[in-house]
Short mmCIF file of C-alpha atoms in Angstrom, two decimals:
data_model
loop_
_atom_site.label_atom_id
_atom_site.label_comp_id
_atom_site.label_asym_id
_atom_site.label_seq_id
_atom_site.Cartn_x
_atom_site.Cartn_y
_atom_site.Cartn_z
CA MET U 1 31.77 21.58 -30.94
CA GLU U 2 35.17 20.34 -29.89
CA ALA U 3 36.16 19.65 -26.29
CA TYR U 4 39.77 19.81 -25.12
CA ILE U 5 41.81 18.89 -22.08
CA THR U 6 45.00 20.75 -21.30
CA ILE U 7 47.40 19.13 -18.85
CA ASN U 8 48.44 21.86 -16.39
CA SER U 9 50.91 19.95 -14.19
CA GLY U 10 53.51 17.22 -14.23
CA GLU U 11 55.90 16.11 -16.92
CA ARG U 12 53.35 16.61 -19.70
CA GLU U 13 52.31 20.13 -18.68
CA GLY U 14 51.03 22.22 -21.59
CA ILE U 15 49.89 19.31 -23.76
CA LEU U 16 46.50 19.88 -25.40
CA ILE U 17 44.33 16.81 -26.04
CA THR U 18 41.17 16.68 -28.13
CA LEU U 19 38.44 14.70 -26.38
CA ARG U 20 36.38 12.04 -28.12
CA CYS U 21 33.52 11.39 -25.71
CA PRO U 22 32.96 9.26 -23.80
CA ALA U 23 36.58 9.46 -22.66
CA THR U 24 38.09 7.67 -19.65
CA ILE U 25 40.89 9.15 -17.56
CA GLY U 26 43.23 6.85 -15.61
CA ARG U 27 46.41 4.80 -15.63
CA ALA U 28 45.03 1.61 -17.24
CA SER U 29 46.01 0.76 -20.79
CA GLY U 30 42.42 1.05 -22.03
CA CYS U 31 41.96 4.66 -20.89
CA ASP U 32 41.60 7.42 -23.47
CA LEU U 33 43.71 9.82 -21.40
CA ARG U 34 46.47 7.86 -19.66
CA LEU U 35 48.28 9.43 -16.71
CA THR U 36 50.76 6.66 -15.98
CA GLU U 37 53.27 8.95 -14.29
CA ASP U 38 50.82 9.92 -11.49
CA LYS U 39 50.62 6.99 -9.04
CA SER U 40 47.77 8.65 -7.12
CA VAL U 41 45.51 8.28 -10.16
CA SER U 42 43.37 5.13 -10.17
CA SER U 43 43.39 2.62 -13.02
CA ARG U 44 40.03 4.01 -14.14
CA HIS U 45 39.68 7.30 -12.31
CA ALA U 46 37.04 9.37 -14.11
CA ARG U 47 35.16 9.62 -17.36
CA ILE U 48 33.95 12.58 -19.41
CA PHE U 49 30.76 11.98 -21.35
CA ILE U 50 27.96 13.89 -23.03
CA LYS U 51 24.65 14.08 -21.17
CA ASP U 52 21.70 16.04 -22.57
CA SER U 53 24.04 17.75 -25.06
CA PHE U 54 26.41 18.90 -22.29
CA HIS U 55 29.77 17.58 -21.19
CA ALA U 56 29.89 16.01 -17.73
CA ILE U 57 32.57 14.33 -15.65
CA GLU U 58 31.96 11.36 -13.35
CA ASP U 59 34.24 10.06 -10.63
CA LEU U 60 34.49 6.26 -10.93
CA HIS U 61 34.36 5.65 -7.16
CA THR U 62 38.06 6.24 -6.62
CA ARG U 63 39.89 6.40 -3.33
CA ASN U 64 41.33 9.91 -3.90
CA GLY U 65 38.26 11.29 -5.63
CA THR U 66 37.85 13.80 -8.46
CA LEU U 67 37.81 17.56 -7.91
CA VAL U 68 36.43 20.33 -10.15
CA ASN U 69 37.58 23.84 -9.26
CA GLY U 70 38.78 22.49 -5.91
CA ARG U 71 35.50 20.79 -4.92
CA PRO U 72 35.00 17.00 -4.84
CA VAL U 73 32.34 15.78 -7.27
CA ARG U 74 30.72 12.53 -8.29
CA ILE U 75 28.92 13.76 -11.43
CA HIS U 76 29.44 17.36 -12.56
CA PHE U 77 28.50 19.31 -15.69
CA LEU U 78 31.57 20.97 -17.11
CA LYS U 79 31.95 24.41 -18.60
CA SER U 80 34.87 25.86 -20.44
CA GLY U 81 37.67 26.86 -18.08
CA ASP U 82 36.89 24.32 -15.36
CA VAL U 83 39.97 22.91 -13.65
CA ILE U 84 39.81 19.17 -12.99
CA GLN U 85 42.07 17.43 -10.50
CA VAL U 86 42.60 13.66 -10.66
CA GLY U 87 45.21 12.44 -8.20
CA ASP U 88 47.97 15.07 -8.26
CA THR U 89 47.37 16.00 -11.89
CA MET U 90 45.62 19.26 -12.89
CA LEU U 91 43.62 19.33 -16.13
CA ARG U 92 41.84 22.27 -17.78
CA PHE U 93 38.63 21.64 -19.69
CA SER U 94 37.76 23.90 -22.60
CA LEU U 95 35.23 24.11 -25.43
CA SER U 96 35.62 25.61 -28.88
CA ASP U 97 32.03 26.96 -28.98
CA SER U 98 31.48 29.79 -26.50
CA ALA U 99 27.79 30.09 -27.46
CA THR U 100 27.23 26.58 -26.14
CA GLU U 101 28.87 27.60 -22.89
CA ARG U 102 26.53 30.57 -22.49
CA ARG U 103 23.49 28.37 -23.14
CA MET U 104 24.74 25.92 -20.56
CA ASP U 105 25.09 28.64 -17.92
CA GLY U 106 21.37 29.32 -18.26
CA GLU U 107 20.30 25.69 -17.92
CA LEU U 108 22.96 24.31 -15.58
CA ALA U 109 20.91 24.56 -12.38
CA ASP U 110 18.04 22.50 -13.83
CA GLN U 111 20.43 19.85 -15.15
CA VAL U 112 22.28 19.50 -11.85
CA GLU U 113 18.99 19.13 -9.98
CA ALA U 114 17.84 16.43 -12.41
CA ALA U 115 21.15 14.60 -12.06
CA SER U 116 20.92 14.80 -8.28
CA GLU U 117 17.42 13.31 -8.34
CA THR U 118 18.62 10.46 -10.56
CA ASP U 119 21.51 9.88 -8.17
CA ARG U 120 19.20 9.72 -5.19
CA SER U 121 17.00 7.19 -7.00
CA GLY U 122 20.05 5.13 -7.85
CA LEU U 123 21.16 5.37 -4.24
CA LYS U 124 17.91 3.72 -3.15
CA VAL U 125 18.31 0.98 -5.75
CA GLY U 126 21.85 0.19 -4.66
CA PHE U 127 21.05 0.21 -0.95
CA SER U 128 17.91 -1.89 -1.36
CA LYS U 129 19.78 -4.64 -3.20
CA THR U 130 22.60 -4.76 -0.70
CA ALA U 131 20.15 -4.63 2.24
CA ILE U 132 18.27 -7.61 0.81
CA GLY U 133 21.62 -9.32 0.26
CA ALA U 134 22.58 -8.73 3.90
CA ALA U 135 19.26 -10.22 5.08
CA LEU U 136 19.77 -13.29 2.91
CA CYS U 137 23.30 -13.65 4.27
CA GLY U 138 21.86 -13.64 7.78
CA LEU U 139 19.49 -16.47 6.89
CA GLY U 140 22.34 -18.37 5.25
CA ALA U 141 24.68 -17.87 8.20
CA PHE U 142 22.37 -18.57 11.12
CA GLY U 143 19.69 -20.83 9.64
CA PRO U 144 19.34 -24.28 11.20
CA TRP U 145 19.92 -26.21 7.96
CA PRO U 146 23.08 -26.25 5.82
CA GLN U 147 20.83 -26.13 2.74
CA LEU U 148 20.22 -22.47 3.57
CA ALA U 149 23.61 -21.80 2.00
CA VAL U 150 21.53 -21.01 -1.11
CA PHE U 151 20.73 -17.69 0.59
CA SER U 152 24.43 -16.92 0.77
CA LEU U 153 24.66 -17.60 -2.96
CA ALA U 154 21.73 -15.24 -3.60
CA ALA U 155 23.44 -12.57 -1.48
CA ILE U 156 26.64 -12.94 -3.50
CA ILE U 157 24.69 -12.50 -6.75
CA LEU U 158 22.93 -9.39 -5.43
CA GLY U 159 26.25 -7.97 -4.25
CA ILE U 160 27.77 -8.45 -7.71
CA ILE U 161 24.75 -6.80 -9.36
CA SER U 162 25.02 -3.85 -6.95
CA LEU U 163 28.74 -3.46 -7.66
CA ALA U 164 28.03 -3.52 -11.41
CA GLU U 165 25.39 -0.81 -11.05
CA ILE U 166 27.72 1.26 -8.91
CA ARG U 167 30.44 0.93 -11.53
CA ARG U 168 28.04 2.26 -14.15
CA GLY U 169 27.19 5.17 -11.87
CA ALA U 170 23.60 4.03 -11.28
CA SER U 171 23.92 3.98 -7.51
CA ARG U 172 26.18 4.51 -4.53
CA GLY U 173 26.86 2.42 -1.48
CA LEU U 174 30.12 0.77 -2.52
CA PRO U 175 31.19 -0.12 1.07
CA LEU U 176 27.80 -1.69 1.82
CA ALA U 177 27.77 -3.68 -1.43
CA ALA U 178 31.32 -4.89 -0.83
CA ALA U 179 30.48 -5.83 2.77
CA GLY U 180 27.40 -7.76 1.60
CA LEU U 181 29.48 -9.59 -0.98
CA LEU U 182 32.15 -10.50 1.56
CA LEU U 183 29.53 -11.63 4.08
CA GLY U 184 27.92 -13.80 1.43
CA LEU U 185 31.25 -15.36 0.54
CA GLY U 186 32.06 -15.91 4.22
CA THR U 187 28.77 -17.61 5.05
CA GLY U 188 29.00 -19.60 1.83
CA VAL U 189 32.39 -20.94 2.84
CA TYR U 190 31.04 -21.70 6.33
CA HIS U 191 28.23 -23.82 4.90
CA LEU U 192 30.49 -25.38 2.29
CA ARG U 193 32.47 -26.71 5.24
CA ASP U 194 29.35 -28.46 6.59
CA ILE U 195 28.03 -29.60 3.23
CA ALA U 196 31.21 -30.80 1.54
CA PHE U 197 34.38 -30.59 3.63
CA LEU U 198 33.30 -32.26 6.89
CA PRO U 199 31.49 -35.16 5.16
CA TYR U 200 34.66 -35.75 3.14
CA VAL U 201 36.78 -35.77 6.32
CA TYR U 202 34.37 -38.10 8.11
CA HIS U 203 34.34 -40.47 5.13
CA LYS U 204 38.14 -40.60 5.02
CA ARG U 205 38.32 -41.32 8.75
CA GLU U 206 35.62 -43.96 8.52
CA MET U 207 37.67 -45.71 5.85
CA ALA U 208 40.74 -45.45 8.12
CA CYS U 209 38.64 -46.92 10.94
CA ARG U 210 37.67 -49.90 8.78
CA ASP U 211 41.32 -50.39 7.87
CA ASN U 212 42.21 -50.46 11.60
CA LEU U 213 39.54 -53.08 12.22
CA ARG U 214 40.92 -55.22 9.38
CA GLN U 215 44.35 -55.08 11.02
CA ILE U 216 42.80 -56.10 14.33
CA HIS U 217 41.06 -59.05 12.64
CA ASP U 218 44.30 -60.23 11.04
CA SER U 219 46.11 -59.94 14.38
CA LEU U 220 43.36 -61.84 16.22
CA THR U 221 43.52 -64.62 13.62
CA LYS U 222 47.25 -65.05 14.24
CA TYR U 223 46.75 -64.92 18.02
CA ARG U 224 44.01 -67.60 17.94
CA THR U 225 46.18 -69.82 15.75
CA ASP U 226 48.92 -69.72 18.39
CA ASN U 227 46.52 -70.09 21.34
CA ALA U 228 44.24 -72.98 20.45
CA GLY U 229 41.45 -70.83 19.10
CA ARG U 230 41.15 -68.66 22.20
CA TYR U 231 40.70 -64.90 21.92
CA PRO U 232 43.03 -62.68 24.01
CA PRO U 233 41.69 -61.18 27.24
CA SER U 234 42.47 -57.71 25.91
CA LEU U 235 43.28 -56.12 22.55
CA LEU U 236 46.45 -54.78 24.14
CA GLU U 237 47.75 -58.38 24.19
CA LEU U 238 48.12 -58.14 20.39
CA ALA U 239 50.87 -55.49 20.45
CA PRO U 240 53.64 -55.72 19.50
CA THR U 241 53.83 -59.46 18.74
CA TYR U 242 50.78 -59.68 16.50
CA LEU U 243 50.10 -55.98 15.84
CA ARG U 244 53.10 -53.78 15.17
CA ASP U 245 51.33 -50.42 15.40
CA SER U 246 49.25 -50.11 18.56
CA SER U 247 47.59 -46.94 17.21
CA ALA U 248 45.41 -49.26 15.11
CA LEU U 249 43.58 -50.06 18.36
CA ARG U 250 42.13 -46.52 18.41
CA CYS U 251 39.35 -45.20 16.22
CA PRO U 252 40.79 -42.27 14.17
CA SER U 253 37.51 -40.35 14.45
CA SER U 254 37.05 -40.71 18.19
CA LYS U 255 39.07 -37.54 18.84
CA ASP U 256 36.33 -35.53 17.06
CA ALA U 257 34.00 -36.62 19.86
CA GLY U 258 36.43 -35.26 22.45
CA VAL U 259 38.24 -38.49 23.27
CA LEU U 260 40.95 -40.70 21.81
CA ALA U 261 39.57 -44.09 22.72
CA GLU U 262 40.37 -47.71 21.93
CA TYR U 263 37.81 -49.87 20.19
CA VAL U 264 35.36 -51.61 22.50
CA TYR U 265 36.51 -55.26 22.72
CA LEU U 266 33.62 -57.75 22.72
CA ALA U 267 35.38 -61.15 22.61
CA SER U 268 37.44 -61.33 25.80
CA GLY U 269 38.13 -64.99 26.70
CA ARG U 270 35.95 -66.31 23.88
CA ARG U 271 36.91 -69.40 21.83
CA ASP U 272 36.42 -69.95 18.09
CA SER U 273 32.84 -70.70 17.20
CA ASP U 274 30.79 -71.37 14.09
CA ARG U 275 28.58 -68.47 15.05
CA VAL U 276 29.36 -65.04 13.60
CA LEU U 277 29.67 -62.76 16.62
CA PRO U 278 30.80 -59.15 17.09
CA VAL U 279 34.44 -58.79 18.13
CA ALA U 280 35.18 -55.04 18.31
CA ALA U 281 33.16 -51.85 17.89
CA ASP U 282 33.63 -48.10 17.60
CA PRO U 283 34.10 -46.45 21.01
CA ASP U 284 31.62 -43.64 20.30
CA SER U 285 28.28 -43.82 18.47
CA ALA U 286 28.79 -40.40 16.84
CA ALA U 287 32.51 -40.56 16.12
CA HIS U 288 32.02 -40.45 12.32
CA GLY U 289 29.66 -37.48 12.25
CA LYS U 290 26.50 -39.57 12.08
CA PRO U 291 24.68 -41.87 14.56
CA GLY U 292 26.18 -45.35 14.63
CA GLY U 293 29.56 -46.97 14.16
CA ASN U 294 31.62 -49.77 12.61
CA VAL U 295 31.52 -53.26 14.09
CA LEU U 296 34.06 -56.02 13.35
CA TYR U 297 32.63 -59.55 13.31
CA SER U 298 34.40 -62.84 13.90
CA ASP U 299 34.30 -63.85 10.22
CA GLY U 300 36.21 -60.66 9.33
CA HIS U 301 33.44 -58.60 7.80
CA ILE U 302 32.87 -55.04 8.99
CA GLN U 303 29.38 -53.57 9.13
CA TRP U 304 28.00 -50.10 9.83
CA ILE U 305 25.51 -50.40 12.68
CA PRO U 306 22.94 -47.66 13.57
CA ALA U 307 23.28 -46.12 17.04
CA GLU U 308 20.21 -47.83 18.55
CA GLU U 309 21.28 -51.27 17.37
CA MET U 310 24.86 -50.53 18.44
CA ALA U 311 23.66 -49.87 21.98
CA GLY U 312 22.02 -53.31 22.04
CA ILE U 313 25.22 -55.02 20.84
CA LEU U 314 27.34 -53.31 23.48
CA GLU U 315 24.83 -54.15 26.20
CA GLN U 316 24.82 -57.83 25.19
CA PHE U 317 28.49 -58.48 24.49
CA ALA U 318 30.59 -55.88 26.33
CA PRO U 319 31.86 -56.95 29.77
CA SER U 320 30.48 -54.88 32.61
CA GLU U 321 33.99 -53.73 33.48
CA GLN U 322 35.78 -53.61 30.18
CA SER U 323 39.49 -53.37 29.62
CA PRO U 324 40.61 -52.81 26.02
#
């Protein structure tokens, strides 16, 4: 039994094509029946295949849809003489064996009902996967721990599986599956910011902070050399004679805490000593995204100090009314 498609519109009107099922209709290069001149036809618009010994057509979830005899269809059993519309192109389906067509007329109702039942089952499968994916996205997006981003990854995987099943015609729910996939990607990016991007930014700024403190140490060394070992009353005394760029007096991460503050100066009026004492400290104990801060010591080394210990250093060494 041979199946044929006759093009009934457009530049190729009247052309008769023998079908070799399964056959795909569309504009893409891999399609069996290419309709490149019709821009309203999707890349992969529809396919004709054999199901239970009968020819059927399936719309491949296109924007403009597929019509048979003027009615939109998703899966439809074809009989000889049916007119198929894809985009703006009209196609006529025909069979060479009229006896087969008569047999199909007698069994068509049962086949359509069975196909509808399969479609409804597939609909449940598709919706259940995307619903689970949406729930996992919610956990990933609003959970209290960044590690819950794994739920966003699971949602993305479920969304891809749903889209693959939809593409094969096993289920519907394309908008829901696409929305679940996008939500998963969005929450994944949100958590990637907390897990990877922000720690990277904080690390870079902490390194810049340490570089600032090294510049302050070098400037203080020059100042003490010129002033008989005495420390300046304020860090501002260093600029511009000993410190060309006064921005080095500010912690680069302090603006993340809502301020742009100078380092806390802990050596006002002090003279050189054999003791290793703190000289300058971060202005905010959470400026680098974690409790604590950098402290510059008189011998030039810089040490990360936890927040509780930092509070003790500031209480002991910071003047009660501090100027920078």
